[in-house]
mmCIF file of C-alpha atoms in Angstrom:
data_model
loop_
_atom_site.group_PDB
_atom_site.id
_atom_site.type_symbol
_atom_site.label_atom_id
_atom_site.label_comp_id
_atom_site.label_asym_id
_atom_site.label_seq_id
_atom_site.Cartn_x
_atom_site.Cartn_y
_atom_site.Cartn_z
ATOM 1 C CA GLN A 1 94.864 64.839 74.987
ATOM 2 C CA ASP A 2 93.850 61.527 76.584
ATOM 3 C CA GLU A 3 96.009 59.630 74.081
ATOM 4 C CA ILE A 4 99.013 61.922 74.579
ATOM 5 C CA GLY A 5 98.790 61.682 78.371
ATOM 6 C CA ALA A 6 98.485 57.909 78.282
ATOM 7 C CA SER A 7 101.391 57.584 75.836
ATOM 8 C CA ILE A 8 103.705 59.690 77.999
ATOM 9 C CA ALA A 9 102.775 57.741 81.116
ATOM 10 C CA THR A 10 103.278 54.413 79.388
ATOM 11 C CA ALA A 11 106.650 55.519 78.037
ATOM 12 C CA LEU A 12 107.765 56.430 81.542
ATOM 13 C CA ASN A 13 106.374 53.160 82.938
ATOM 14 C CA ALA A 14 104.360 55.315 85.318
ATOM 15 C CA THR A 15 102.135 54.053 88.062
ATOM 16 C CA LEU A 16 99.066 55.653 89.569
ATOM 17 C CA LEU A 17 100.080 55.954 93.200
ATOM 18 C CA GLY A 18 100.562 52.257 93.553
ATOM 19 C CA GLU A 19 98.304 51.128 90.705
ATOM 20 C CA GLU A 20 99.519 50.097 87.280
ATOM 21 C CA MET A 21 98.699 52.660 84.630
ATOM 22 C CA PRO A 22 95.661 51.325 82.750
ATOM 23 C CA ALA A 23 96.050 51.207 79.011
ATOM 24 C CA PRO A 24 93.366 53.025 77.006
ATOM 25 C CA PRO A 25 91.257 50.502 75.107
ATOM 26 C CA ALA A 26 91.082 50.600 71.344
ATOM 27 C CA LEU A 27 87.622 52.091 70.917
ATOM 28 C CA PRO A 28 86.146 53.419 67.681
ATOM 29 C CA PRO A 29 85.571 57.182 67.678
ATOM 30 C CA PRO A 30 81.992 58.346 68.231
ATOM 31 C CA SER A 31 79.868 59.553 65.377
ATOM 32 C CA ILE A 32 79.614 63.290 64.792
ATOM 33 C CA GLU A 33 76.030 63.205 66.066
ATOM 34 C CA VAL A 34 77.021 61.498 69.315
ATOM 35 C CA TYR A 35 79.934 63.850 69.857
ATOM 36 C CA GLU A 36 77.844 66.958 69.221
ATOM 37 C CA THR A 37 75.168 65.720 71.619
ATOM 38 C CA PHE A 38 77.867 65.097 74.214
ATOM 39 C CA LEU A 39 79.266 68.617 73.728
ATOM 40 C CA ARG A 40 75.796 70.124 74.145
ATOM 41 C CA GLY A 41 75.509 68.267 77.430
ATOM 42 C CA ARG A 42 78.846 69.637 78.602
ATOM 43 C CA PHE A 43 77.813 73.136 77.547
ATOM 44 C CA PHE A 44 74.598 73.036 79.590
ATOM 45 C CA TRP A 45 76.452 71.482 82.547
ATOM 46 C CA ASN A 46 78.839 74.412 82.595
ATOM 47 C CA ARG A 47 75.961 76.852 83.086
ATOM 48 C CA ARG A 48 75.731 75.563 86.685
ATOM 49 C CA THR A 49 71.991 76.222 86.979
ATOM 50 C CA SER A 50 69.063 73.933 87.704
ATOM 51 C CA GLU A 51 67.808 74.206 84.127
ATOM 52 C CA GLY A 52 71.323 73.823 82.747
ATOM 53 C CA THR A 53 72.107 70.625 84.643
ATOM 54 C CA ARG A 54 68.684 69.209 83.792
ATOM 55 C CA ARG A 55 69.290 69.785 80.085
ATOM 56 C CA ALA A 56 72.810 68.409 80.433
ATOM 57 C CA ILE A 57 71.435 65.162 81.815
ATOM 58 C CA GLU A 58 68.949 64.944 78.934
ATOM 59 C CA CYS A 59 71.675 65.466 76.312
ATOM 60 C CA LEU A 60 74.126 63.045 77.896
ATOM 61 C CA ARG A 61 71.490 60.367 78.285
ATOM 62 C CA GLN A 62 70.644 60.849 74.629
ATOM 63 C CA ALA A 63 74.313 60.467 73.671
ATOM 64 C CA ILE A 64 74.484 57.241 75.677
ATOM 65 C CA ARG A 65 71.355 55.898 73.993
ATOM 66 C CA MET A 66 72.923 56.662 70.617
ATOM 67 C CA ASP A 67 76.240 55.024 71.584
ATOM 68 C CA PRO A 68 76.299 53.112 74.901
ATOM 69 C CA SER A 69 80.034 52.445 74.467
ATOM 70 C CA TYR A 70 81.008 56.145 74.505
ATOM 71 C CA ALA A 71 82.668 56.419 77.917
ATOM 72 C CA PRO A 72 82.990 60.245 78.042
ATOM 73 C CA ALA A 73 79.200 60.562 77.897
ATOM 74 C CA HIS A 74 78.874 58.328 80.966
ATOM 75 C CA ALA A 75 81.531 60.410 82.759
ATOM 76 C CA GLY A 76 79.761 63.612 81.738
ATOM 77 C CA LEU A 77 76.499 62.272 83.107
ATOM 78 C CA ALA A 78 78.254 61.548 86.405
ATOM 79 C CA ASP A 79 79.497 65.139 86.527
ATOM 80 C CA ALA A 80 75.997 66.489 85.898
ATOM 81 C CA TRP A 81 74.501 64.433 88.724
ATOM 82 C CA VAL A 82 77.315 65.461 91.075
ATOM 83 C CA THR A 83 76.694 69.122 90.297
ATOM 84 C CA GLN A 84 73.006 68.753 91.023
ATOM 85 C CA ALA A 85 73.846 67.293 94.417
ATOM 86 C CA ILE A 86 76.542 69.805 95.387
ATOM 87 C CA TYR A 87 74.448 72.786 94.332
ATOM 88 C CA GLY A 88 71.537 71.432 96.356
ATOM 89 C CA LEU A 89 69.309 70.990 93.317
ATOM 90 C CA VAL A 90 68.515 67.303 93.919
ATOM 91 C CA ALA A 91 68.610 65.165 97.050
ATOM 92 C CA PRO A 92 72.072 63.615 97.474
ATOM 93 C CA SER A 93 70.459 60.220 98.077
ATOM 94 C CA GLU A 94 69.090 60.443 94.522
ATOM 95 C CA ALA A 95 71.909 62.181 92.674
ATOM 96 C CA MET A 96 75.072 60.693 94.156
ATOM 97 C CA PRO A 97 74.290 56.992 93.576
ATOM 98 C CA GLN A 98 73.446 57.820 89.962
ATOM 99 C CA ALA A 99 76.697 59.752 89.649
ATOM 100 C CA ARG A 100 78.642 56.813 91.079
ATOM 101 C CA GLN A 101 76.927 54.372 88.727
ATOM 102 C CA SER A 102 77.648 56.544 85.681
ATOM 103 C CA ALA A 103 81.305 57.077 86.626
ATOM 104 C CA GLU A 104 81.807 53.355 87.206
ATOM 105 C CA ALA A 105 80.142 52.603 83.858
ATOM 106 C CA ALA A 106 82.599 54.963 82.181
ATOM 107 C CA LEU A 107 85.557 53.305 83.906
ATOM 108 C CA ALA A 108 84.324 49.864 82.899
ATOM 109 C CA LEU A 109 84.419 51.034 79.292
ATOM 110 C CA ASN A 110 87.698 52.933 79.595
ATOM 111 C CA PRO A 111 89.747 52.497 82.805
ATOM 112 C CA ALA A 112 92.170 55.168 81.565
ATOM 113 C CA LEU A 113 89.537 57.912 81.316
ATOM 114 C CA ALA A 114 90.624 60.739 83.612
ATOM 115 C CA GLU A 115 87.185 62.366 83.481
ATOM 116 C CA ALA A 116 85.571 59.278 84.974
ATOM 117 C CA ARG A 117 88.111 58.960 87.796
ATOM 118 C CA ALA A 118 87.704 62.621 88.680
ATOM 119 C CA ALA A 119 83.905 62.326 88.694
ATOM 120 C CA LEU A 120 84.021 59.274 90.948
ATOM 121 C CA ALA A 121 86.540 61.021 93.213
ATOM 122 C CA THR A 122 84.047 63.855 93.715
ATOM 123 C CA VAL A 123 81.395 61.375 94.837
ATOM 124 C CA VAL A 124 83.876 59.795 97.246
ATOM 125 C CA ALA A 125 84.805 63.206 98.678
ATOM 126 C CA ALA A 126 81.408 64.895 98.881
ATOM 127 C CA TYR A 127 79.162 61.910 99.640
ATOM 128 C CA ASP A 128 81.382 59.313 101.287
ATOM 129 C CA TRP A 129 83.445 62.029 103.025
ATOM 130 C CA ASP A 130 86.586 59.976 102.402
ATOM 131 C CA LEU A 131 89.022 62.761 101.552
ATOM 132 C CA HIS A 132 92.101 60.525 101.602
ATOM 133 C CA ARG A 133 90.735 58.094 99.020
ATOM 134 C CA ALA A 134 89.304 60.933 96.936
ATOM 135 C CA GLU A 135 92.669 62.702 96.836
ATOM 136 C CA THR A 136 94.339 59.528 95.600
ATOM 137 C CA MET A 137 91.743 59.231 92.843
ATOM 138 C CA PHE A 138 92.096 62.866 91.763
ATOM 139 C CA ARG A 139 95.860 62.433 91.579
ATOM 140 C CA GLN A 140 95.337 59.296 89.509
ATOM 141 C CA ALA A 141 93.150 61.301 87.130
ATOM 142 C CA ILE A 142 95.863 63.951 86.839
ATOM 143 C CA ALA A 143 98.482 61.265 86.173
ATOM 144 C CA LEU A 144 96.294 59.874 83.405
ATOM 145 C CA ASN A 145 95.682 63.277 81.850
ATOM 146 C CA PRO A 146 97.602 66.255 83.269
ATOM 147 C CA GLN A 147 95.813 68.456 80.735
ATOM 148 C CA TYR A 148 92.335 67.870 82.222
ATOM 149 C CA PRO A 149 91.515 71.082 84.157
ATOM 150 C CA ALA A 150 88.624 69.643 86.170
ATOM 151 C CA ALA A 151 90.926 67.075 87.819
ATOM 152 C CA HIS A 152 93.122 69.879 89.191
ATOM 153 C CA GLN A 153 89.974 71.802 90.137
ATOM 154 C CA GLY A 154 88.464 68.817 91.938
ATOM 155 C CA LEU A 155 91.654 68.105 93.852
ATOM 156 C CA ALA A 156 91.771 71.751 94.927
ATOM 157 C CA ILE A 157 88.187 72.327 96.036
ATOM 158 C CA MET A 158 87.104 68.836 97.104
ATOM 159 C CA CYS A 159 90.220 67.664 98.965
ATOM 160 C CA LEU A 160 92.908 70.275 99.580
ATOM 161 C CA THR A 161 90.565 73.105 100.594
ATOM 162 C CA PRO A 162 88.397 71.050 103.009
ATOM 163 C CA SER A 163 91.544 69.760 104.721
ATOM 164 C CA GLY A 164 92.912 73.276 105.212
ATOM 165 C CA ARG A 165 95.687 73.148 102.587
ATOM 166 C CA SER A 166 94.761 76.391 100.869
ATOM 167 C CA ASP A 167 98.233 77.082 99.410
ATOM 168 C CA ALA A 168 98.285 73.712 97.664
ATOM 169 C CA ALA A 169 94.687 74.254 96.524
ATOM 170 C CA LEU A 170 95.618 77.597 94.984
ATOM 171 C CA ASP A 171 98.532 75.957 93.159
ATOM 172 C CA GLU A 172 96.162 73.393 91.652
ATOM 173 C CA MET A 173 93.672 76.088 90.640
ATOM 174 C CA HIS A 174 96.402 78.075 88.904
ATOM 175 C CA ARG A 175 97.343 74.920 86.991
ATOM 176 C CA ALA A 176 93.722 74.442 85.979
ATOM 177 C CA LEU A 177 93.416 78.046 84.818
ATOM 178 C CA THR A 178 96.623 77.768 82.824
ATOM 179 C CA LEU A 179 94.907 74.979 80.897
ATOM 180 C CA ASP A 180 91.576 76.815 80.514
ATOM 181 C CA PRO A 181 92.054 80.500 81.388
ATOM 182 C CA LEU A 182 88.629 81.705 80.219
ATOM 183 C CA SER A 183 86.511 79.163 82.095
ATOM 184 C CA PRO A 184 83.975 80.948 84.336
ATOM 185 C CA VAL A 185 83.584 77.782 86.413
ATOM 186 C CA LEU A 186 87.321 77.541 87.134
ATOM 187 C CA ARG A 187 87.548 81.232 87.989
ATOM 188 C CA VAL A 188 84.638 80.940 90.394
ATOM 189 C CA THR A 189 86.270 77.896 91.980
ATOM 190 C CA LEU A 190 89.422 79.951 92.460
ATOM 191 C CA SER A 191 87.337 82.608 94.192
ATOM 192 C CA SER A 192 85.809 79.989 96.491
ATOM 193 C CA VAL A 193 89.252 78.685 97.468
ATOM 194 C CA LEU A 194 90.283 82.264 98.280
ATOM 195 C CA LEU A 195 87.045 82.852 100.191
ATOM 196 C CA TYR A 196 87.584 79.775 102.362
ATOM 197 C CA ALA A 197 91.194 80.908 102.927
ATOM 198 C CA ARG A 198 89.814 84.248 104.216
ATOM 199 C CA GLU A 199 91.434 86.128 101.317
ATOM 200 C CA TYR A 200 88.256 88.125 100.728
ATOM 201 C CA GLU A 201 89.665 90.958 98.627
ATOM 202 C CA LYS A 202 91.442 88.507 96.335
ATOM 203 C CA ALA A 203 88.253 86.442 96.124
ATOM 204 C CA VAL A 204 86.348 89.538 94.999
ATOM 205 C CA ASP A 205 88.962 90.321 92.339
ATOM 206 C CA ALA A 206 88.898 86.748 91.031
ATOM 207 C CA THR A 207 85.114 86.689 90.887
ATOM 208 C CA ARG A 208 84.759 90.072 89.221
ATOM 209 C CA SER A 209 86.908 88.797 86.381
ATOM 210 C CA VAL A 210 84.190 86.201 85.767
ATOM 211 C CA LEU A 211 81.549 88.893 85.329
ATOM 212 C CA ASP A 212 83.717 90.514 82.651
ATOM 213 C CA LEU A 213 83.192 87.313 80.667
ATOM 214 C CA ASP A 214 79.594 86.525 81.677
ATOM 215 C CA PRO A 215 77.686 89.199 83.645
ATOM 216 C CA ILE A 216 74.774 86.864 84.394
ATOM 217 C CA PHE A 217 76.797 83.884 85.641
ATOM 218 C CA ALA A 218 74.912 83.133 88.856
ATOM 219 C CA PRO A 219 77.742 81.399 90.783
ATOM 220 C CA ALA A 220 79.900 84.521 90.427
ATOM 221 C CA HIS A 221 77.255 86.698 92.066
ATOM 222 C CA TYR A 222 76.754 84.002 94.707
ATOM 223 C CA PHE A 223 80.408 84.073 95.768
ATOM 224 C CA LEU A 224 80.615 87.858 95.522
ATOM 225 C CA CYS A 225 77.668 88.044 97.910
ATOM 226 C CA GLN A 226 79.513 85.898 100.454
ATOM 227 C CA SER A 227 82.826 87.723 100.079
ATOM 228 C CA PHE A 228 81.232 91.120 100.593
ATOM 229 C CA VAL A 229 79.392 89.868 103.683
ATOM 230 C CA HIS A 230 82.736 88.990 105.270
ATOM 231 C CA LEU A 231 84.228 92.306 104.136
ATOM 232 C CA GLY A 232 81.358 94.107 105.853
ATOM 233 C CA GLU A 233 80.123 95.683 102.601
ATOM 234 C CA LEU A 234 76.593 94.518 103.209
ATOM 235 C CA GLN A 235 74.626 96.554 100.690
ATOM 236 C CA THR A 236 76.929 95.384 97.909
ATOM 237 C CA ALA A 237 76.541 91.828 99.206
ATOM 238 C CA ILE A 238 72.760 92.146 99.063
ATOM 239 C CA VAL A 239 72.876 93.438 95.475
ATOM 240 C CA HIS A 240 74.956 90.466 94.349
ATOM 241 C CA GLY A 241 72.749 88.110 96.356
ATOM 242 C CA GLU A 242 69.696 89.407 94.525
ATOM 243 C CA HIS A 243 71.473 88.965 91.177
ATOM 244 C CA ALA A 244 72.447 85.424 92.145
ATOM 245 C CA VAL A 245 68.839 84.587 92.981
ATOM 246 C CA GLU A 246 67.588 86.101 89.722
ATOM 247 C CA PHE A 247 70.144 84.493 87.414
ATOM 248 C CA SER A 248 69.989 81.067 89.098
ATOM 249 C CA GLY A 249 66.202 80.838 88.907
ATOM 250 C CA SER A 250 65.894 81.263 92.688
ATOM 251 C CA SER A 251 68.043 78.311 93.705
ATOM 252 C CA SER A 252 68.045 77.436 97.387
ATOM 253 C CA GLU A 253 71.737 78.162 97.893
ATOM 254 C CA THR A 254 71.502 81.638 96.348
ATOM 255 C CA LEU A 255 68.438 82.425 98.457
ATOM 256 C CA ALA A 256 70.418 81.349 101.502
ATOM 257 C CA ALA A 257 73.327 83.624 100.571
ATOM 258 C CA LEU A 258 70.923 86.544 100.177
ATOM 259 C CA GLY A 259 69.214 85.638 103.454
ATOM 260 C CA LEU A 260 72.548 85.617 105.283
ATOM 261 C CA ALA A 261 73.480 89.019 103.870
ATOM 262 C CA LEU A 262 70.120 90.450 104.903
ATOM 263 C CA ALA A 263 70.378 88.978 108.395
ATOM 264 C CA VAL A 264 73.860 90.394 108.975
ATOM 265 C CA ALA A 265 72.662 93.752 107.636
ATOM 266 C CA GLY A 266 69.926 93.811 110.280
ATOM 267 C CA ARG A 267 67.068 93.187 107.871
ATOM 268 C CA GLN A 268 65.869 90.293 109.969
ATOM 269 C CA GLU A 269 62.255 90.186 108.862
ATOM 270 C CA ARG A 270 63.133 89.604 105.230
ATOM 271 C CA ALA A 271 65.842 87.120 106.199
ATOM 272 C CA ARG A 272 63.280 85.124 108.197
ATOM 273 C CA GLU A 273 60.886 85.232 105.248
ATOM 274 C CA ILE A 274 63.557 83.612 103.083
ATOM 275 C CA SER A 275 64.253 80.959 105.724
ATOM 276 C CA ASP A 276 60.523 80.229 105.970
ATOM 277 C CA SER A 277 60.231 80.001 102.189
ATOM 278 C CA LEU A 278 63.089 77.474 102.100
ATOM 279 C CA ALA A 279 61.400 75.454 104.838
ATOM 280 C CA GLU A 280 58.205 75.442 102.776
ATOM 281 C CA ARG A 281 60.120 74.453 99.637
ATOM 282 C CA ALA A 282 61.670 71.560 101.557
ATOM 283 C CA ARG A 283 58.215 70.029 101.953
ATOM 284 C CA SER A 284 58.141 69.122 98.250
ATOM 285 C CA ALA A 285 61.763 69.339 97.049
ATOM 286 C CA TYR A 286 65.244 68.858 98.407
ATOM 287 C CA VAL A 287 66.731 71.826 100.247
ATOM 288 C CA SER A 288 70.048 71.336 101.986
ATOM 289 C CA PRO A 289 69.545 72.102 105.682
ATOM 290 C CA THR A 290 72.857 73.954 105.554
ATOM 291 C CA HIS A 291 71.152 76.693 103.532
ATOM 292 C CA ARG A 292 68.779 77.632 106.327
ATOM 293 C CA ALA A 293 71.590 77.132 108.860
ATOM 294 C CA HIS A 294 73.534 79.963 107.202
ATOM 295 C CA ILE A 295 70.609 82.353 107.574
ATOM 296 C CA HIS A 296 70.117 81.476 111.233
ATOM 297 C CA LEU A 297 73.813 81.965 111.885
ATOM 298 C CA GLY A 298 73.384 85.450 110.438
ATOM 299 C CA LEU A 299 70.473 85.964 112.801
ATOM 300 C CA GLY A 300 72.603 84.872 115.746
ATOM 301 C CA GLU A 301 70.465 81.769 116.391
ATOM 302 C CA THR A 302 73.258 79.280 116.893
ATOM 303 C CA ASP A 303 71.186 76.487 118.409
ATOM 304 C CA VAL A 304 68.795 76.505 115.455
ATOM 305 C CA ALA A 305 71.751 76.528 113.068
ATOM 306 C CA LEU A 306 73.433 73.602 114.834
ATOM 307 C CA ASP A 307 70.178 71.618 114.730
ATOM 308 C CA LEU A 308 70.003 72.210 110.975
ATOM 309 C CA LEU A 309 73.618 71.149 110.484
ATOM 310 C CA ALA A 310 72.859 67.915 112.321
ATOM 311 C CA GLN A 311 69.953 67.366 109.921
ATOM 312 C CA ALA A 312 72.303 68.039 107.005
ATOM 313 C CA ALA A 313 74.609 65.286 108.212
ATOM 314 C CA LEU A 314 71.702 62.829 108.314
ATOM 315 C CA VAL A 315 70.904 63.458 104.631
ATOM 316 C CA ARG A 316 74.627 63.525 103.704
ATOM 317 C CA ALA A 317 74.446 67.055 102.315
ATOM 318 C CA PRO A 318 77.498 67.388 100.038
ATOM 319 C CA ASP A 319 78.095 71.042 100.935
ATOM 320 C CA LEU A 320 79.085 69.898 104.435
ATOM 321 C CA ILE A 321 82.463 69.003 102.969
ATOM 322 C CA TRP A 322 83.539 72.628 103.630
ATOM 323 C CA LEU A 323 82.287 72.571 107.217
ATOM 324 C CA GLY A 324 85.785 72.893 108.629
ATOM 325 C CA VAL A 325 86.841 75.903 106.548
ATOM 326 C CA ARG A 326 83.774 77.890 105.537
ATOM 327 C CA PRO A 327 83.872 81.347 107.187
ATOM 328 C CA VAL A 328 80.130 81.414 107.905
ATOM 329 C CA TYR A 329 80.736 78.729 110.547
ATOM 330 C CA ASP A 330 83.317 80.741 112.468
ATOM 331 C CA ALA A 331 80.617 81.876 114.911
ATOM 332 C CA VAL A 332 80.059 78.283 116.090
ATOM 333 C CA ARG A 333 83.479 76.795 115.460
ATOM 334 C CA GLY A 334 84.218 76.504 119.167
ATOM 335 C CA GLU A 335 80.855 74.953 120.038
ATOM 336 C CA PRO A 336 81.122 71.354 121.310
ATOM 337 C CA ARG A 337 78.268 70.240 119.027
ATOM 338 C CA PHE A 338 80.038 71.695 116.004
ATOM 339 C CA GLN A 339 83.336 70.058 116.929
ATOM 340 C CA ALA A 340 81.561 66.738 117.436
ATOM 341 C CA LEU A 341 79.988 67.045 113.983
ATOM 342 C CA LEU A 342 83.371 67.693 112.382
ATOM 343 C CA LYS A 343 84.769 64.553 114.000
ATOM 344 C CA GLN A 344 81.724 62.524 113.057
ATOM 345 C CA LEU A 345 82.177 63.459 109.413
ATOM 346 C CA LYS A 346 86.004 63.111 109.568
ATOM 347 C CA LEU A 347 86.259 66.697 108.400
ATOM 348 C CA ASP A 348 88.258 68.184 111.253
ATOM 349 C CA THR A 349 91.247 69.919 109.669
ATOM 350 C CA PRO A 350 94.848 69.586 110.893
#
């Protein structure tokens, strides 16, 4: 697919939004062992769990040790580090620089590798908070390889959605799903775009289709929990929150989703217990302050939540990229401190 995309672009004398189309270098194919190790890494990455991303990093590092010139392994490693940061599994100050380094290593080996440009674009969007530059890079990745679903996905969720262009984001997600219609990750991303567009019923439908393929896919339960909170179906939200916690291995973001559902449902004591447990976890591991902020918003404690969001900005929490569109923040959207934070992060939507 990379070769076909590059050939078409070269034939059309295409440019990448002002840049000359890089020619793919003549690299020998990887050995079967390297390629299989790379594929195992991609498989574990697509599980979207702490254990899955950890094993992905191990496999991709092994592939790189076996063949340091294999650019897709470097790009895959960048994706794995990015996922750890966005899911709040590792401190962004640790994960994002490693992701950037791996993506740049891949581009040094193969400047025409769409996977590497898309991975670097995600770092630029979610860590540098430079949505304009990130969008250019995602579009460059798509120009290099229109058949790469994750480039359309990244453009949709990392640039178009945060800037309030939900219709364009949905178009990109439908393109991605046309390329890979059975991907649980892409379907969950579609549900998140719908959630942030306040299309809660459609988000539920999109996410339920994921569970038909993989009933224990934690991100699906995570987004169902949030959608049902906003639909007011709180007991159903709590059930999916509990599933998300179980199937993710008790990740911080799934605990936060469950805590929010409990708080809104009036089960404040248990919600506070979850917030306290996340605070305790943060003493020895990274926990995005946004996670506890969500629970305190559910409890109606807006000052506490705004303090936590300010802390999140200090540590460059990647999940702040959806600050301007995430429904959980509607309760404080008019607060001067919240508006100031949006401007500080250059995330205020048109």
